[in-house]
């Protein structure tokens, strides 16, 4: 691990100011991903700004009937929140499908959105990786790709985003609220939050340098049956091979988002529309642009079958 | 003590302490976090510095140049060891690749440097500043591609590379029912919790290492040989071990580099291998390709049985001996086995969790299931029909005990095997396809000499010293039970000290030989101590009774404390074996039953329940033995469903080198396990009448899972692990 400066931010303004001052600075909250990556020297921030002391740890009702989740709300607390369990059960279920109890106790809402890929080549500093070392090449392409992306990939990167929570956030149309270095704030719809890998897979989100997530806001509840189905090789403590987050209304309409298939939670408007026609039709829309490898082509039938099971459960 | 005739009645048969379900005597230390592991031994020597290993970034080639300037200038750095500056090094007799590479690189993550610094963080930071330029050369990394170039290995631990009885080819060709299938098992990693770790300290020319190792005498000998120093200058201590599974049978890089680092830095140095290094720097279970041919008569009698296995290893290495069990498990007049070994430039292949049989049974016991189906026989019945009570290659040689049939019947009854539907895909529980599978369990019982030293002190306390190790298995406890039984003491009056190369050499821990042999060695030493006590008291030792802390003869009764006197009594002896394992085949047997649920939509397989019925000699402690079995069964589930070191065949390394991507079972994967021990004593194995227990539990499990998946889905997968991608396209259609 490289030496780094560490400071605790006393206010959001101070946090963004500090992040802007020091090049190579990073915010740290739960640290469940960042510290591991620093130990492996995959991340080597010169400066850590600890934001745990900021007052972003509340879940509050919004005037338009939604919920504003502070950036520092821990995954455990968010999953257990009565309002979340009642009005946004998809979010609660997605959270509980991820990581372990110990990790969820530390991991935060904003940090969960910003966790980095689990591509094994990203994790081995001897191997070329455009995400870790821009321009060095992608070792995953042509290598072990069983759990890589099948959608939205580029010639530079085929990594997936590993979050379960983000899949639920996408299906629920969450908005990411931020504070910028210049003191301004903005709201980024989750649909626009993640950048496609393109030629710059190292830049994963729309956040500008020094920009701090302050909250994630959910619109008013949409009801329906909300199901999160995570498919994995072992029963717990494993990343998704694929996951399906679905909200199905009594008339059969609804929304669906996928995890484990792309650099972001994958949702396609046409697939939502096609849900009324069943899993096959919706899966066809979701996977229309899929470019699987030989090793991960199984994800295509797996998604259709999983979605089919989810829809049966929702209607059952 | 030489053991060359079957045991008769002896004090162990009293079963006052032996055979009791006593909790592990080291349990409180483990559960309170006070059992000291190698890396945590801050107290044993002052001024410890930290070493961090740099692993090679290529699989094969040479170091063109190595630049240490930046690393040397980094804060806190005390020394950097490389092959260039380490002086002449030998190689341990049990190591295939050198433990400090350079200039030649033999495999990925082979150690090329150790950076020693004041703190761990400084050592790690400086390690990333070591600049190594490599010249790559082509390597072979793909077993399937290298299969045709594989040669015949030397005759090894498991026997000759080729065996033949009768005329296999003719009998197979003539058999009315035939099976000819190929199965594959992947490379696997031990994945024990505690990484390889060592603290090394020099005192002049004397070297002491506190490490984590299953075989103390092997480690001490190979360390001395590697460093080119005299064996008596080396002391190895390893009293507590956080799992080994074969990965700590041998001297590894942490020990050698800690010793070299300590010499270079002029102070004690501690080194632990990082988790990523454990897959590619140390040993692993090699992948196999196995072809099995079975010919049988229409009524289910096997007439021809052939098993060939291909595996790979570095030049000079050995094969995965996957055919061993096939020589012994089933009757067949015509039989053959063959092992072939390819050169692969992956990290060294070696022993892991029942080497040989675990891999071999994964293939053989699917083949038996397939054959039973071809014959229209229940797979339990098919196995029973082909039982043998003698070594099929040498019919004059009986098994010392063989109760496979009873294991199968007992297990079937207890598991509810009669509820299994012979036709696959017929049991549905909601959206879960349910299936049951069975496999035989088989693992040989190995005899190896083992010694111990016993001291009786003036307080009536007995202390046992032996270089035996406890790798989480319960060695401390069964050794204490043995001494307590022999000396007529409660277990609280016995102290056990293990894992020190100054103690008498034991069998060590491996190959499920630890329990029977180490306790037999303690038995021998106790017999000697009893004689010393009797002699001191003027008793006839054959007639003296040791019970309740007393020695009695006729009307005389003396407490052991009094008998020991202020100066105490000391005895040392060991067990050595004659040819009983030549006259008799000594093996352990069992039957594994597994019920799985396969999600009809996703193909995810989850084990619902499992049972093992075992016949493996006297059970010295039913509680620790059961723990060994359920642990092994869990490993079998891992082998069946998830465990695979994935080879990047372009660059030659195991890609998924951490515990997030090399998936072993978690608690949620193992809902219900049941273990039944048949009541068995085997007087031919040792005075303890016990045999190996632990590794029996893994042999066959994976095949039982595979067979259950077939029964659930109708999809036969012959390539482990059986992940959902291998099922999904062939699952029954959904409504």
PDB file of C-alpha atoms in Angstrom, chain B residues 445-608:
ATOM      1  CA  UNK B 445      -5.171 -46.777   5.321  1.00  0.00           C
ATOM      2  CA  UNK B 446      -1.476 -46.016   5.367  1.00  0.00           C
ATOM      3  CA  UNK B 447       0.954 -47.226   7.983  1.00  0.00           C
ATOM      4  CA  UNK B 448       3.979 -45.127   8.812  1.00  0.00           C
ATOM      5  CA  UNK B 449       6.206 -45.107  11.834  1.00  0.00           C
ATOM      6  CA  UNK B 450       5.636 -42.602  14.583  1.00  0.00           C
ATOM      7  CA  UNK B 451       7.380 -41.889  17.876  1.00  0.00           C
ATOM      8  CA  UNK B 452       6.648 -40.049  21.104  1.00  0.00           C
ATOM      9  CA  UNK B 453       8.191 -39.199  24.456  1.00  0.00           C
ATOM     10  CA  UNK B 454       6.191 -39.387  27.665  1.00  0.00           C
ATOM     11  CA  UNK B 455       7.095 -37.872  31.019  1.00  0.00           C
ATOM     12  CA  UNK B 456       5.390 -38.703  34.283  1.00  0.00           C
ATOM     13  CA  UNK B 457       6.045 -36.098  36.955  1.00  0.00           C
ATOM     14  CA  UNK B 458       5.762 -36.008  40.702  1.00  0.00           C
ATOM     15  CA  UNK B 459       2.295 -34.494  40.590  1.00  0.00           C
ATOM     16  CA  UNK B 460       1.002 -37.474  38.630  1.00  0.00           C
ATOM     17  CA  UNK B 461       0.782 -35.434  35.460  1.00  0.00           C
ATOM     18  CA  UNK B 462       1.738 -36.996  32.131  1.00  0.00           C
ATOM     19  CA  UNK B 463       3.234 -34.890  29.336  1.00  0.00           C
ATOM     20  CA  UNK B 464       3.386 -36.241  25.794  1.00  0.00           C
ATOM     21  CA  UNK B 465       5.843 -34.800  23.317  1.00  0.00           C
ATOM     22  CA  UNK B 466       5.885 -35.718  19.645  1.00  0.00           C
ATOM     23  CA  UNK B 467       6.453 -33.718  16.481  1.00  0.00           C
ATOM     24  CA  UNK B 468       2.957 -34.698  15.358  1.00  0.00           C
ATOM     25  CA  UNK B 469       0.836 -31.783  14.186  1.00  0.00           C
ATOM     26  CA  UNK B 470      -2.770 -30.799  14.740  1.00  0.00           C
ATOM     27  CA  UNK B 471      -4.059 -29.153  11.588  1.00  0.00           C
ATOM     28  CA  UNK B 472      -7.488 -28.689  13.059  1.00  0.00           C
ATOM     29  CA  UNK B 473      -8.112 -32.414  13.088  1.00  0.00           C
ATOM     30  CA  UNK B 474      -8.083 -33.134  16.813  1.00  0.00           C
ATOM     31  CA  UNK B 475      -4.599 -34.657  17.184  1.00  0.00           C
ATOM     32  CA  UNK B 476      -4.079 -33.012  20.574  1.00  0.00           C
ATOM     33  CA  UNK B 477      -7.235 -34.604  21.858  1.00  0.00           C
ATOM     34  CA  UNK B 478      -6.870 -38.165  20.620  1.00  0.00           C
ATOM     35  CA  UNK B 479      -3.239 -38.245  21.746  1.00  0.00           C
ATOM     36  CA  UNK B 480      -4.300 -37.095  25.205  1.00  0.00           C
ATOM     37  CA  UNK B 481      -7.041 -39.731  25.204  1.00  0.00           C
ATOM     38  CA  UNK B 482      -4.510 -42.413  24.283  1.00  0.00           C
ATOM     39  CA  UNK B 483      -2.105 -41.472  27.053  1.00  0.00           C
ATOM     40  CA  UNK B 484      -4.938 -41.137  29.565  1.00  0.00           C
ATOM     41  CA  UNK B 485      -6.290 -44.573  28.648  1.00  0.00           C
ATOM     42  CA  UNK B 486      -2.896 -46.220  28.803  1.00  0.00           C
ATOM     43  CA  UNK B 487      -1.840 -44.653  32.085  1.00  0.00           C
ATOM     44  CA  UNK B 488      -5.194 -44.924  33.838  1.00  0.00           C
ATOM     45  CA  UNK B 489      -5.615 -41.180  34.173  1.00  0.00           C
ATOM     46  CA  UNK B 490      -8.384 -38.717  33.481  1.00  0.00           C
ATOM     47  CA  UNK B 491      -7.694 -36.644  30.375  1.00  0.00           C
ATOM     48  CA  UNK B 492      -7.135 -33.538  32.513  1.00  0.00           C
ATOM     49  CA  UNK B 493      -3.950 -35.143  33.815  1.00  0.00           C
ATOM     50  CA  UNK B 494      -2.403 -35.313  30.366  1.00  0.00           C
ATOM     51  CA  UNK B 495      -0.606 -32.439  28.652  1.00  0.00           C
ATOM     52  CA  UNK B 496       0.228 -32.726  24.963  1.00  0.00           C
ATOM     53  CA  UNK B 497       2.971 -30.810  23.213  1.00  0.00           C
ATOM     54  CA  UNK B 498       3.151 -31.068  19.445  1.00  0.00           C
ATOM     55  CA  UNK B 499       4.855 -29.677  16.389  1.00  0.00           C
ATOM     56  CA  UNK B 500       8.455 -29.189  17.478  1.00  0.00           C
ATOM     57  CA  UNK B 501      11.378 -30.735  15.622  1.00  0.00           C
ATOM     58  CA  UNK B 502      13.182 -31.364  18.914  1.00  0.00           C
ATOM     59  CA  UNK B 503      10.447 -33.859  19.794  1.00  0.00           C
ATOM     60  CA  UNK B 504      10.488 -37.481  18.583  1.00  0.00           C
ATOM     61  CA  UNK B 505       9.591 -37.813  14.921  1.00  0.00           C
ATOM     62  CA  UNK B 506       5.984 -38.738  14.277  1.00  0.00           C
ATOM     63  CA  UNK B 507       4.020 -39.709  11.223  1.00  0.00           C
ATOM     64  CA  UNK B 508       2.850 -36.100  10.840  1.00  0.00           C
ATOM     65  CA  UNK B 509      -0.488 -35.104   9.340  1.00  0.00           C
ATOM     66  CA  UNK B 510      -1.394 -36.181   5.841  1.00  0.00           C
ATOM     67  CA  UNK B 511      -3.065 -38.924   3.848  1.00  0.00           C
ATOM     68  CA  UNK B 512      -5.426 -39.622   6.772  1.00  0.00           C
ATOM     69  CA  UNK B 513      -2.522 -41.459   8.400  1.00  0.00           C
ATOM     70  CA  UNK B 514      -2.159 -39.068  11.351  1.00  0.00           C
ATOM     71  CA  UNK B 515      -4.766 -40.337  13.764  1.00  0.00           C
ATOM     72  CA  UNK B 516      -3.982 -44.052  13.793  1.00  0.00           C
ATOM     73  CA  UNK B 517      -0.207 -43.844  13.520  1.00  0.00           C
ATOM     74  CA  UNK B 518       0.454 -40.983  15.918  1.00  0.00           C
ATOM     75  CA  UNK B 519      -1.675 -42.528  18.637  1.00  0.00           C
ATOM     76  CA  UNK B 520      -0.051 -45.921  18.025  1.00  0.00           C
ATOM     77  CA  UNK B 521       3.295 -44.215  18.598  1.00  0.00           C
ATOM     78  CA  UNK B 522       2.016 -42.732  21.844  1.00  0.00           C
ATOM     79  CA  UNK B 523       0.690 -46.167  22.766  1.00  0.00           C
ATOM     80  CA  UNK B 524       4.180 -47.596  22.299  1.00  0.00           C
ATOM     81  CA  UNK B 525       5.758 -44.903  24.459  1.00  0.00           C
ATOM     82  CA  UNK B 526       3.096 -45.445  27.129  1.00  0.00           C
ATOM     83  CA  UNK B 527       3.807 -49.186  27.194  1.00  0.00           C
ATOM     84  CA  UNK B 528       7.403 -48.300  27.914  1.00  0.00           C
ATOM     85  CA  UNK B 529       6.426 -45.834  30.604  1.00  0.00           C
ATOM     86  CA  UNK B 530       4.196 -48.428  32.233  1.00  0.00           C
ATOM     87  CA  UNK B 531       7.170 -50.780  32.284  1.00  0.00           C
ATOM     88  CA  UNK B 532       9.340 -48.088  33.854  1.00  0.00           C
ATOM     89  CA  UNK B 533       6.737 -47.430  36.537  1.00  0.00           C
ATOM     90  CA  UNK B 534       6.291 -51.139  37.229  1.00  0.00           C
ATOM     91  CA  UNK B 535       9.990 -51.728  37.309  1.00  0.00           C
ATOM     92  CA  UNK B 536      10.541 -48.905  39.763  1.00  0.00           C
ATOM     93  CA  UNK B 537       7.868 -50.324  42.052  1.00  0.00           C
ATOM     94  CA  UNK B 538       9.066 -53.879  41.602  1.00  0.00           C
ATOM     95  CA  UNK B 539       5.787 -54.856  39.933  1.00  0.00           C
ATOM     96  CA  UNK B 540       5.421 -57.318  37.133  1.00  0.00           C
ATOM     97  CA  UNK B 541       4.483 -54.891  34.374  1.00  0.00           C
ATOM     98  CA  UNK B 542       2.330 -57.436  32.553  1.00  0.00           C
ATOM     99  CA  UNK B 543       0.110 -57.844  35.598  1.00  0.00           C
ATOM    100  CA  UNK B 544       0.101 -54.280  36.944  1.00  0.00           C
ATOM    101  CA  UNK B 545      -3.191 -52.451  36.516  1.00  0.00           C
ATOM    102  CA  UNK B 546      -3.153 -48.734  35.715  1.00  0.00           C
ATOM    103  CA  UNK B 547      -6.433 -47.167  36.745  1.00  0.00           C
ATOM    104  CA  UNK B 548      -7.761 -44.158  38.615  1.00  0.00           C
ATOM    105  CA  UNK B 549      -4.311 -42.577  38.850  1.00  0.00           C
ATOM    106  CA  UNK B 550      -3.008 -45.664  40.638  1.00  0.00           C
ATOM    107  CA  UNK B 551      -0.848 -48.633  39.794  1.00  0.00           C
ATOM    108  CA  UNK B 552      -2.173 -51.768  41.392  1.00  0.00           C
ATOM    109  CA  UNK B 553      -0.849 -55.262  41.803  1.00  0.00           C
ATOM    110  CA  UNK B 554      -2.659 -57.619  44.071  1.00  0.00           C
ATOM    111  CA  UNK B 555      -3.162 -55.750  47.334  1.00  0.00           C
ATOM    112  CA  UNK B 556      -0.568 -53.121  46.605  1.00  0.00           C
ATOM    113  CA  UNK B 557      -1.609 -49.805  45.188  1.00  0.00           C
ATOM    114  CA  UNK B 558       0.644 -46.830  44.541  1.00  0.00           C
ATOM    115  CA  UNK B 559      -0.337 -43.510  43.057  1.00  0.00           C
ATOM    116  CA  UNK B 560       1.350 -42.573  39.785  1.00  0.00           C
ATOM    117  CA  UNK B 561       2.554 -39.363  41.416  1.00  0.00           C
ATOM    118  CA  UNK B 562       4.273 -41.307  44.133  1.00  0.00           C
ATOM    119  CA  UNK B 563       5.665 -43.796  41.663  1.00  0.00           C
ATOM    120  CA  UNK B 564       7.160 -40.980  39.600  1.00  0.00           C
ATOM    121  CA  UNK B 565       8.777 -39.397  42.617  1.00  0.00           C
ATOM    122  CA  UNK B 566      10.427 -35.997  42.544  1.00  0.00           C
ATOM    123  CA  UNK B 567      12.699 -36.883  39.630  1.00  0.00           C
ATOM    124  CA  UNK B 568       9.854 -38.222  37.467  1.00  0.00           C
ATOM    125  CA  UNK B 569       9.991 -40.941  34.871  1.00  0.00           C
ATOM    126  CA  UNK B 570      10.609 -40.626  31.157  1.00  0.00           C
ATOM    127  CA  UNK B 571       9.953 -43.050  28.321  1.00  0.00           C
ATOM    128  CA  UNK B 572      10.363 -42.767  24.606  1.00  0.00           C
ATOM    129  CA  UNK B 573       9.341 -45.190  21.918  1.00  0.00           C
ATOM    130  CA  UNK B 574       7.569 -45.409  18.611  1.00  0.00           C
ATOM    131  CA  UNK B 575       5.519 -47.705  16.515  1.00  0.00           C
ATOM    132  CA  UNK B 576       7.092 -49.460  13.559  1.00  0.00           C
ATOM    133  CA  UNK B 577       5.261 -51.780  11.254  1.00  0.00           C
ATOM    134  CA  UNK B 578       6.044 -55.186   9.865  1.00  0.00           C
ATOM    135  CA  UNK B 579       4.408 -56.543   6.769  1.00  0.00           C
ATOM    136  CA  UNK B 580       0.772 -56.637   7.830  1.00  0.00           C
ATOM    137  CA  UNK B 581      -0.026 -54.081   5.164  1.00  0.00           C
ATOM    138  CA  UNK B 582       1.581 -56.392   2.600  1.00  0.00           C
ATOM    139  CA  UNK B 583      -0.302 -59.468   3.758  1.00  0.00           C
ATOM    140  CA  UNK B 584      -3.556 -57.591   4.036  1.00  0.00           C
ATOM    141  CA  UNK B 585      -4.969 -54.709   2.064  1.00  0.00           C
ATOM    142  CA  UNK B 586      -5.861 -52.021   4.562  1.00  0.00           C
ATOM    143  CA  UNK B 587      -8.486 -49.606   3.386  1.00  0.00           C
ATOM    144  CA  UNK B 588     -11.408 -47.616   4.684  1.00  0.00           C
ATOM    145  CA  UNK B 589     -14.884 -47.755   3.196  1.00  0.00           C
ATOM    146  CA  UNK B 590     -18.073 -45.839   3.168  1.00  0.00           C
ATOM    147  CA  UNK B 591     -21.120 -44.833   1.219  1.00  0.00           C
ATOM    148  CA  UNK B 592     -22.161 -41.284   0.445  1.00  0.00           C
ATOM    149  CA  UNK B 593     -25.785 -40.382  -0.123  1.00  0.00           C
ATOM    150  CA  UNK B 594     -26.758 -36.933  -1.350  1.00  0.00           C
ATOM    151  CA  UNK B 595     -30.018 -35.209  -2.156  1.00  0.00           C
ATOM    152  CA  UNK B 596     -29.831 -32.126  -4.326  1.00  0.00           C
ATOM    153  CA  UNK B 597     -32.313 -29.583  -5.540  1.00  0.00           C
ATOM    154  CA  UNK B 598     -31.731 -28.089  -8.964  1.00  0.00           C
ATOM    155  CA  UNK B 599     -33.642 -24.912  -9.761  1.00  0.00           C
ATOM    156  CA  UNK B 600     -35.691 -25.793 -12.819  1.00  0.00           C
ATOM    157  CA  UNK B 601     -35.305 -22.285 -14.188  1.00  0.00           C
ATOM    158  CA  UNK B 602     -31.726 -21.356 -13.429  1.00  0.00           C
ATOM    159  CA  UNK B 603     -29.962 -24.693 -13.043  1.00  0.00           C
ATOM    160  CA  UNK B 604     -28.536 -23.682  -9.680  1.00  0.00           C
ATOM    161  CA  UNK B 605     -27.753 -26.815  -7.683  1.00  0.00           C
ATOM    162  CA  UNK B 606     -27.999 -26.772  -3.914  1.00  0.00           C
ATOM    163  CA  UNK B 607     -27.352 -29.780  -1.732  1.00  0.00           C
ATOM    164  CA  UNK B 608     -30.371 -30.418   0.466  1.00  0.00           C
TER     165      UNK B 608
END
